[in-house]
C-alpha positions as a printed NumPy array, in Angstrom:
array([[263.137,  40.408, 123.459],
       [261.592,  38.194, 126.142],
       [264.021,  37.05 , 128.799],
       [264.638,  36.846, 132.513],
       [265.074,  39.864, 134.755],
       [267.081,  40.29 , 137.924],
       [265.842,  42.478, 140.744],
       [262.286,  42.859, 139.494],
       [260.959,  43.127, 143.064],
       [263.257,  46.095, 143.708],
       [261.72 ,  48.15 , 140.871],
       [259.023,  50.635, 141.768],
       [255.521,  50.203, 140.344],
       [256.117,  52.51 , 137.355],
       [259.344,  50.693, 136.488],
       [257.623,  47.288, 136.709],
       [254.879,  48.439, 134.339],
       [257.387,  49.944, 131.898],
       [259.384,  46.698, 131.808],
       [256.21 ,  44.688, 131.162],
       [255.143,  47.14 , 128.457],
       [258.496,  46.948, 126.67 ],
       [258.825,  43.172, 127.021],
       [255.301,  41.954, 126.348],
       [253.086,  44.808, 125.138],
       [255.243,  46.391, 122.417],
       [255.278,  49.657, 124.38 ],
       [251.535,  50.1  , 123.951],
       [250.861,  53.35 , 125.762],
       [247.1  ,  52.713, 125.725],
       [247.568,  49.466, 127.659],
       [249.85 ,  51.167, 130.187],
       [247.267,  53.917, 130.608],
       [244.577,  51.294, 131.117],
       [246.648,  49.6  , 133.82 ],
       [247.023,  52.932, 135.59 ],
       [243.308,  53.702, 135.299],
       [242.705,  50.885, 137.756],
       [244.837,  52.598, 140.403],
       [242.862,  54.158, 143.204],
       [242.974,  57.951, 143.253],
       [243.338,  57.841, 147.033],
       [247.086,  57.256, 147.474],
       [246.752,  55.821, 150.987],
       [244.093,  53.36 , 149.859],
       [246.204,  52.35 , 146.857],
       [249.231,  51.853, 149.113],
       [247.117,  49.558, 151.29 ],
       [246.187,  47.429, 148.283],
       [249.755,  47.423, 146.963],
       [250.985,  45.932, 150.23 ],
       [248.536,  42.992, 150.297],
       [250.849,  41.017, 147.984],
       [254.199,  41.368, 146.211],
       [255.061,  42.945, 142.846],
       [251.718,  44.727, 142.476],
       [251.216,  46.845, 139.368],
       [247.488,  47.647, 139.593],
       [244.147,  46.457, 140.948],
       [242.05 ,  43.728, 139.337],
       [238.388,  44.46 , 139.929],
       [235.598,  41.926, 140.375],
       [231.961,  42.965, 140.778],
       [230.499,  43.107, 144.295],
       [226.827,  42.184, 144.006],
       [224.048,  42.014, 146.58 ],
       [221.604,  39.154, 147.181],
       [218.776,  40.359, 149.455],
       [215.863,  38.626, 151.226],
       [217.722,  35.773, 152.904],
       [215.806,  34.613, 155.975],
       [218.263,  32.54 , 158.033],
       [217.262,  31.212, 161.455],
       [214.469,  33.833, 161.516],
       [216.876,  36.73 , 160.875],
       [216.919,  38.723, 157.629],
       [220.217,  39.03 , 155.783],
       [221.423,  40.842, 152.691],
       [224.403,  38.883, 151.4  ],
       [227.392,  40.453, 149.58 ],
       [228.807,  38.323, 146.759],
       [232.015,  38.875, 144.776],
       [231.914,  36.942, 141.512],
       [232.324,  37.481, 137.772],
       [229.873,  34.832, 136.526],
       [226.549,  35.942, 135.067],
       [223.284,  34.975, 136.806],
       [224.805,  33.751, 140.094],
       [223.635,  36.701, 142.195],
       [220.249,  36.73 , 140.477],
       [219.78 ,  33.001, 141.044],
       [220.755,  33.234, 144.722],
       [218.376,  36.17 , 145.234],
       [215.55 ,  34.288, 143.557],
       [216.142,  31.206, 145.72 ],
       [216.243,  33.415, 148.829],
       [212.846,  34.928, 147.992],
       [211.397,  31.499, 147.184],
       [212.357,  30.056, 150.561],
       [211.617,  33.216, 152.552],
       [207.958,  32.605, 151.647],
       [208.265,  29.046, 152.993],
       [209.907,  29.626, 156.378],
       [213.425,  30.495, 155.266],
       [216.713,  28.673, 155.754],
       [217.82 ,  26.883, 158.905],
       [221.523,  26.591, 159.701],
       [223.466,  24.983, 162.524],
       [227.072,  24.37 , 163.484],
       [227.957,  20.682, 163.772],
       [231.55 ,  21.242, 164.967],
       [234.339,  23.854, 164.845],
       [237.517,  21.785, 165.254],
       [240.515,  22.699, 163.096],
       [243.599,  20.591, 162.42 ],
       [247.355,  20.913, 162.153],
       [250.101,  18.307, 161.874],
       [253.77 ,  17.857, 162.649],
       [255.166,  15.324, 160.165],
       [258.27 ,  13.487, 161.359],
       [260.519,  10.443, 160.904],
       [261.233,   8.186, 163.881],
       [263.4  ,   5.077, 163.617],
       [262.58 ,   3.006, 166.66 ],
       [259.991,   1.084, 168.626],
       [256.451,   2.39 , 168.233],
       [255.528,   1.567, 171.839],
       [258.346,   3.728, 173.193],
       [257.303,   6.583, 170.935],
       [253.714,   6.321, 172.181],
       [254.883,   6.442, 175.788],
       [257.149,   9.403, 175.015],
       [254.398,  11.447, 173.338],
       [252.082,  10.734, 176.256],
       [254.741,  11.819, 178.751],
       [255.277,  15.245, 177.133],
       [251.636,  16.259, 176.606],
       [251.975,  18.876, 179.33 ],
       [255.239,  20.177, 177.867],
       [253.544,  20.83 , 174.513],
       [250.959,  22.984, 176.261],
       [253.495,  24.786, 178.452],
       [255.855,  25.563, 175.567],
       [253.025,  26.988, 173.426],
       [251.392,  29.008, 176.206],
       [252.87 ,  32.323, 175.065],
       [251.179,  31.707, 171.68 ],
       [247.876,  30.34 , 172.982],
       [247.191,  32.531, 176.032],
       [245.211,  35.202, 174.182],
       [243.291,  32.566, 172.233],
       [242.529,  30.763, 175.504],
       [241.028,  33.968, 176.921],
       [238.578,  33.92 , 174.014],
       [237.688,  30.284, 174.695],
       [239.976,  28.717, 172.11 ],
       [243.355,  27.007, 172.023],
       [244.802,  23.523, 171.604],
       [242.224,  20.769, 172.062],
       [244.301,  17.603, 171.663],
       [247.681,  16.232, 170.576],
       [247.701,  12.626, 169.327],
       [250.244,  10.38 , 167.63 ],
       [249.369,   8.863, 164.275],
       [251.273,   5.931, 162.792],
       [251.699,   6.24 , 159.004],
       [254.515,   3.702, 158.642],
       [252.367,   1.449, 156.456],
       [252.504,   4.166, 153.774],
       [256.018,   5.582, 154.303],
       [258.72 ,   3.824, 156.368],
       [259.241,   5.399, 159.818],
       [256.679,   8.173, 159.129],
       [254.562,   9.48 , 162.026],
       [252.426,  12.54 , 162.725],
       [251.5  ,  14.675, 165.648],
       [247.848,  15.287, 164.859],
       [246.772,  18.429, 166.683],
       [243.257,  19.827, 166.954],
       [242.441,  23.465, 167.648],
       [239.605,  25.866, 168.424],
       [240.319,  29.309, 166.97 ],
       [236.998,  31.076, 167.694],
       [236.4  ,  34.035, 165.324],
       [239.761,  33.875, 163.527],
       [240.517,  31.521, 160.652],
       [243.62 ,  30.743, 162.71 ],
       [246.214,  29.803, 160.091],
       [249.069,  31.817, 161.589],
       [248.084,  30.802, 165.119],
       [247.988,  27.097, 164.242],
       [251.263,  27.158, 162.307],
       [253.054,  28.993, 165.126],
       [251.849,  26.387, 167.623],
       [252.933,  23.531, 165.373],
       [256.428,  24.921, 164.824],
       [256.889,  25.278, 168.573],
       [255.642,  21.709, 169.068],
       [258.174,  20.484, 166.514],
       [260.949,  22.212, 168.494],
       [259.625,  20.695, 171.715],
       [259.408,  17.245, 170.132],
       [263.04 ,  17.256, 168.998],
       [264.378,  18.762, 172.251],
       [262.5  ,  16.386, 174.549],
       [263.462,  13.344, 172.451],
       [267.141,  14.097, 173.009],
       [266.507,  14.027, 176.767],
       [264.232,  10.973, 176.909],
       [266.093,   8.251, 178.798],
       [264.183,   5.317, 177.259],
       [265.276,   6.202, 173.733],
       [268.371,   4.794, 172.076],
       [270.645,   7.273, 170.276],
       [268.935,   6.46 , 166.945],
       [265.482,   6.925, 168.479],
       [266.464,  10.312, 169.918],
       [267.246,  11.617, 166.437],
       [263.677,  12.484, 165.474],
       [263.668,  14.227, 162.09 ],
       [260.858,  16.74 , 161.632],
       [259.932,  16.992, 157.943],
       [257.434,  19.862, 158.229],
       [254.823,  21.476, 160.464],
       [251.674,  22.887, 158.829],
       [247.953,  23.321, 159.3  ],
       [245.509,  21.275, 157.217],
       [242.873,  22.921, 155.043],
       [240.879,  19.702, 155.316],
       [238.574,  20.297, 158.279],
       [236.03 ,  17.444, 158.351],
       [235.197,  18.339, 161.972],
       [234.593,  22.037, 161.31 ],
       [231.226,  21.595, 159.65 ],
       [228.068,  23.647, 159.173],
       [224.663,  22.425, 157.989],
       [222.145,  24.513, 156.038],
       [218.706,  23.255, 155.074],
       [215.232,  24.099, 153.794],
       [212.019,  22.125, 154.037],
       [208.296,  22.453, 153.476],
       [205.287,  20.303, 152.606],
       [205.548,  19.231, 148.982],
       [202.351,  21.021, 147.982],
       [203.831,  24.343, 149.183],
       [206.511,  24.113, 146.476],
       [203.919,  25.25 , 143.935],
       [204.797,  28.551, 142.269],
       [204.514,  30.33 , 138.923],
       [207.306,  28.067, 137.627],
       [206.274,  24.906, 139.491],
       [202.763,  23.92 , 138.444],
       [203.013,  20.301, 139.635],
       [204.881,  20.356, 142.983],
       [204.793,  16.571, 143.411],
       [206.442,  15.992, 140.032],
       [208.939,  18.793, 140.714],
       [209.941,  17.399, 144.124],
       [210.396,  13.878, 142.751],
       [212.465,  15.087, 139.8  ],
       [214.56 ,  17.358, 142.055],
       [215.364,  14.493, 144.422],
       [216.289,  12.299, 141.45 ],
       [218.637,  14.988, 140.115],
       [220.401,  15.275, 143.472],
       [220.598,  11.492, 143.755],
       [222.332,  11.373, 140.349],
       [224.912,  13.859, 141.646],
       [225.439,  11.624, 144.682],
       [226.394,   8.573, 142.609],
       [227.85 ,  10.058, 139.373],
       [231.166,  11.948, 139.741],
       [230.888,  13.615, 136.319],
       [227.606,  15.21 , 137.406],
       [228.79 ,  15.756, 141.009],
       [231.672,  18.007, 139.964],
       [229.381,  20.38 , 138.062],
       [226.712,  20.112, 140.776],
       [229.245,  21.09 , 143.454],
       [230.701,  23.83 , 141.274],
       [227.252,  25.406, 141.494],
       [227.388,  25.163, 145.281],
       [230.782,  26.87 , 145.258],
       [229.45 ,  29.702, 143.086],
       [227.537,  30.788, 146.154],
       [230.158,  29.807, 148.724],
       [233.2  ,  31.385, 147.058],
       [231.354,  34.619, 146.308],
       [230.656,  35.214, 150.004],
       [234.073,  33.939, 151.081],
       [235.724,  36.472, 148.756],
       [233.45 ,  39.316, 149.847],
       [234.354,  38.681, 153.498],
       [238.112,  38.508, 152.932],
       [238.525,  34.791, 153.537],
       [240.657,  32.246, 151.683],
       [238.52 ,  30.69 , 148.941],
       [241.336,  28.386, 147.749],
       [241.552,  26.787, 151.201],
       [237.767,  26.457, 151.313],
       [237.661,  24.893, 147.825],
       [240.398,  22.364, 148.6  ],
       [238.793,  21.323, 151.882],
       [235.279,  21.12 , 150.484],
       [236.26 ,  18.935, 147.526],
       [238.26 ,  16.614, 149.793],
       [235.137,  16.359, 151.961],
       [233.069,  15.487, 148.891],
       [235.443,  12.529, 148.34 ],
       [235.638,  11.354, 151.964],
       [233.789,   8.083, 151.269],
       [236.121,   7.039, 148.447],
       [234.24 ,   8.572, 145.506],
       [233.577,  12.198, 144.634],
       [229.936,  12.903, 145.405],
       [227.311,  15.613, 145.823],
       [227.693,  17.991, 148.755],
       [223.927,  18.485, 148.972],
       [221.138,  15.992, 149.571],
       [217.366,  15.917, 149.126],
       [214.495,  13.751, 150.334],
       [210.719,  13.443, 150.446],
       [209.437,  11.849, 153.639],
       [205.841,  11.882, 154.921],
       [204.962,  14.543, 152.366],
       [207.81 ,  16.872, 153.408],
       [210.423,  18.024, 150.88 ],
       [213.834,  18.564, 152.47 ],
       [217.053,  19.875, 150.896],
       [220.26 ,  20.243, 152.893],
       [224.022,  20.567, 152.738],
       [226.934,  19.91 , 155.113],
       [230.071,  21.926, 154.416],
       [233.503,  22.016, 156.094],
       [234.27 ,  25.737, 156.428],
       [237.206,  27.271, 158.294],
       [236.575,  31.016, 158.112],
       [237.28 ,  34.058, 160.231],
       [235.82 ,  37.467, 160.959],
       [238.907,  38.896, 162.68 ],
       [242.508,  39.105, 161.466],
       [243.883,  39.02 , 157.935],
       [242.054,  41.095, 155.327],
       [238.941,  41.294, 157.516],
       [240.438,  44.237, 159.391],
       [242.361,  45.755, 156.453],
       [240.311,  45.688, 153.259],
       [237.747,  48.536, 153.26 ],
       [235.183,  46.589, 151.2  ],
       [235.54 ,  43.553, 153.449],
       [234.721,  45.752, 156.428],
       [231.583,  46.972, 154.659],
       [230.612,  43.422, 153.696],
       [230.895,  42.264, 157.311],
       [228.905,  45.266, 158.509],
       [226.241,  44.417, 155.927],
       [226.116,  40.923, 157.442],
       [225.553,  42.512, 160.886],
       [229.11 ,  41.856, 162.102],
       [228.818,  38.065, 162.328],
       [230.936,  35.773, 164.456],
       [232.902,  33.084, 162.627],
       [230.174,  30.515, 163.302],
       [227.463,  32.891, 162.064],
       [229.497,  33.537, 158.919],
       [229.836,  29.779, 158.396],
       [226.05 ,  29.523, 158.455],
       [225.57 ,  32.424, 156.024],
       [228.117,  30.976, 153.577],
       [226.525,  27.521, 153.707],
       [223.1  ,  29.023, 153.071],
       [224.452,  30.93 , 150.055],
       [225.841,  27.661, 148.676],
       [222.574,  25.823, 149.259],
       [220.529,  28.649, 147.698],
       [222.701,  28.685, 144.601],
       [222.501,  24.899, 144.317],
       [218.72 ,  24.941, 144.712],
       [218.404,  27.56 , 141.981],
       [220.604,  25.545, 139.6  ],
       [218.863,  22.195, 140.151],
       [215.444,  23.884, 139.985],
       [216.358,  25.385, 136.603],
       [217.78 ,  22.106, 135.329],
       [214.643,  20.182, 136.218],
       [212.17 ,  22.809, 134.953],
       [213.067,  25.41 , 132.303],
       [216.651,  24.313, 131.687],
       [219.801,  26.039, 132.897],
       [220.355,  28.169, 129.798],
       [217.214,  30.296, 129.951],
       [218.36 ,  32.513, 132.815],
       [222.064,  32.169, 132.192],
       [221.899,  33.153, 128.533],
       [219.929,  36.314, 129.304],
       [222.931,  37.535, 131.285],
       [225.335,  36.177, 128.673],
       [223.464,  38.234, 126.074],
       [224.287,  41.396, 128.011],
       [227.977,  40.457, 128.089],
       [228.023,  39.965, 124.307],
       [226.295,  43.304, 123.744],
       [228.85 ,  45.008, 125.991],
       [231.676,  43.278, 124.141],
       [230.476,  44.719, 120.821],
       [229.598,  48.145, 122.318],
       [225.926,  47.945, 121.329],
       [223.969,  51.189, 121.439],
       [220.809,  51.546, 123.541],
       [218.707,  51.275, 120.384],
       [220.542,  48.096, 119.302],
       [220.144,  46.588, 122.789],
       [216.374,  47.009, 122.701],
       [216.086,  45.371, 119.274],
       [218.454,  42.487, 120.149],
       [216.796,  41.731, 123.493],
       [213.352,  41.785, 121.857],
       [214.551,  39.417, 119.109],
       [215.989,  36.882, 121.58 ],
       [212.885,  36.757, 123.722],
       [211.645,  34.234, 121.153],
       [214.938,  32.93 , 119.743],
       [217.83 ,  30.886, 121.103],
       [220.763,  32.972, 122.318],
       [224.201,  32.095, 120.978],
       [227.315,  34.193, 120.46 ],
       [227.218,  33.769, 116.667],
       [223.496,  34.563, 116.47 ],
       [223.936,  37.783, 118.472],
       [226.901,  38.886, 116.339],
       [225.028,  38.116, 113.136],
       [222.003,  40.162, 114.26 ],
       [224.208,  43.109, 115.28 ],
       [225.941,  43.044, 111.902],
       [222.53 ,  43.049, 110.177],
       [221.317,  45.992, 112.255],
       [224.474,  47.949, 111.504],
       [224.353,  47.556, 107.718]])
């Protein structure tokens, strides 16, 4: 019988699995065995994975694929990608090879500023609050020095503390808007620790500020938290070449291709329904590298999609143009990532991924991730405006269907041969397998 359970977190892993099996799986021993098959045989390694999160029962594997031949700023990279979707790695690799023959990708950092906020309620005169915040700027820095000193040695720290008036939206609501430089770390814990100390400083100093009335001294801090929206932590990736150099085995008329490609991107710029799918393609590349390098893809996703809406309507993250006979395709992405701290120093596969990327700094990793997103987007739009998106995607989907129905090697050969000249669909594949098996 399904019901609640007290003390689940106190059960060991075996006990958790047994409870789940009894409650939801009808004591299916085969399912329990399958869960245990995903445990690592190395007990120390399994213990490491178990301690990443709470209430772990097993590991959930995703494929780690490799996209080679990326030429970025005249340096060759092989990019690790963690993703479950068919054709993403193949498409990125194909785009990498295409542009490697045309000078490769260029990437640059536009800014690396990160943001945190102290949200508070103040019932008093705005001018007095402004004067108060200005008067304690030095105190904020002094009180957070024990937190920031190591970051300062690496060239980072607190960049600015400003007051923002939000009373037009919520009565008496203000923010301390704080900007940070966190160098090679993503910096979430660092930023949040600084903000919580600033909140303490804000309340303490307000009680001692002579110009405040008793009501004004009672500043009420609602919360202190970093923002995953980082519109000033932005990287640009781009490709360009003369239009005639776009010619390839798939692009017979480069002028027509370039014009159609630019039109497709322009549609994504003005049509939100298309922009969402267009940007999802970008994030296929971005998230795959973010995951492989142990970074927070949910934070990246949230920030990127907010950035895509910064002008009041959701729009394309990438842009394309033809000027003076030169085709150009580029993307600006807000990316707050790290190469030290968190899983980057704990997860064995993350360590390998970063080694594969030649031990990049955070800014170098930003550039690599942006290039992966641009490559994936180029491959998708190129397919859409030439052969159609399904041709490559359905080839990989065909393999998934064959695996699902445990096709033999002989059946695979016959099915693949059949669908070289026929449209792939789940029902058509199943029907052909059933025919072959009769």
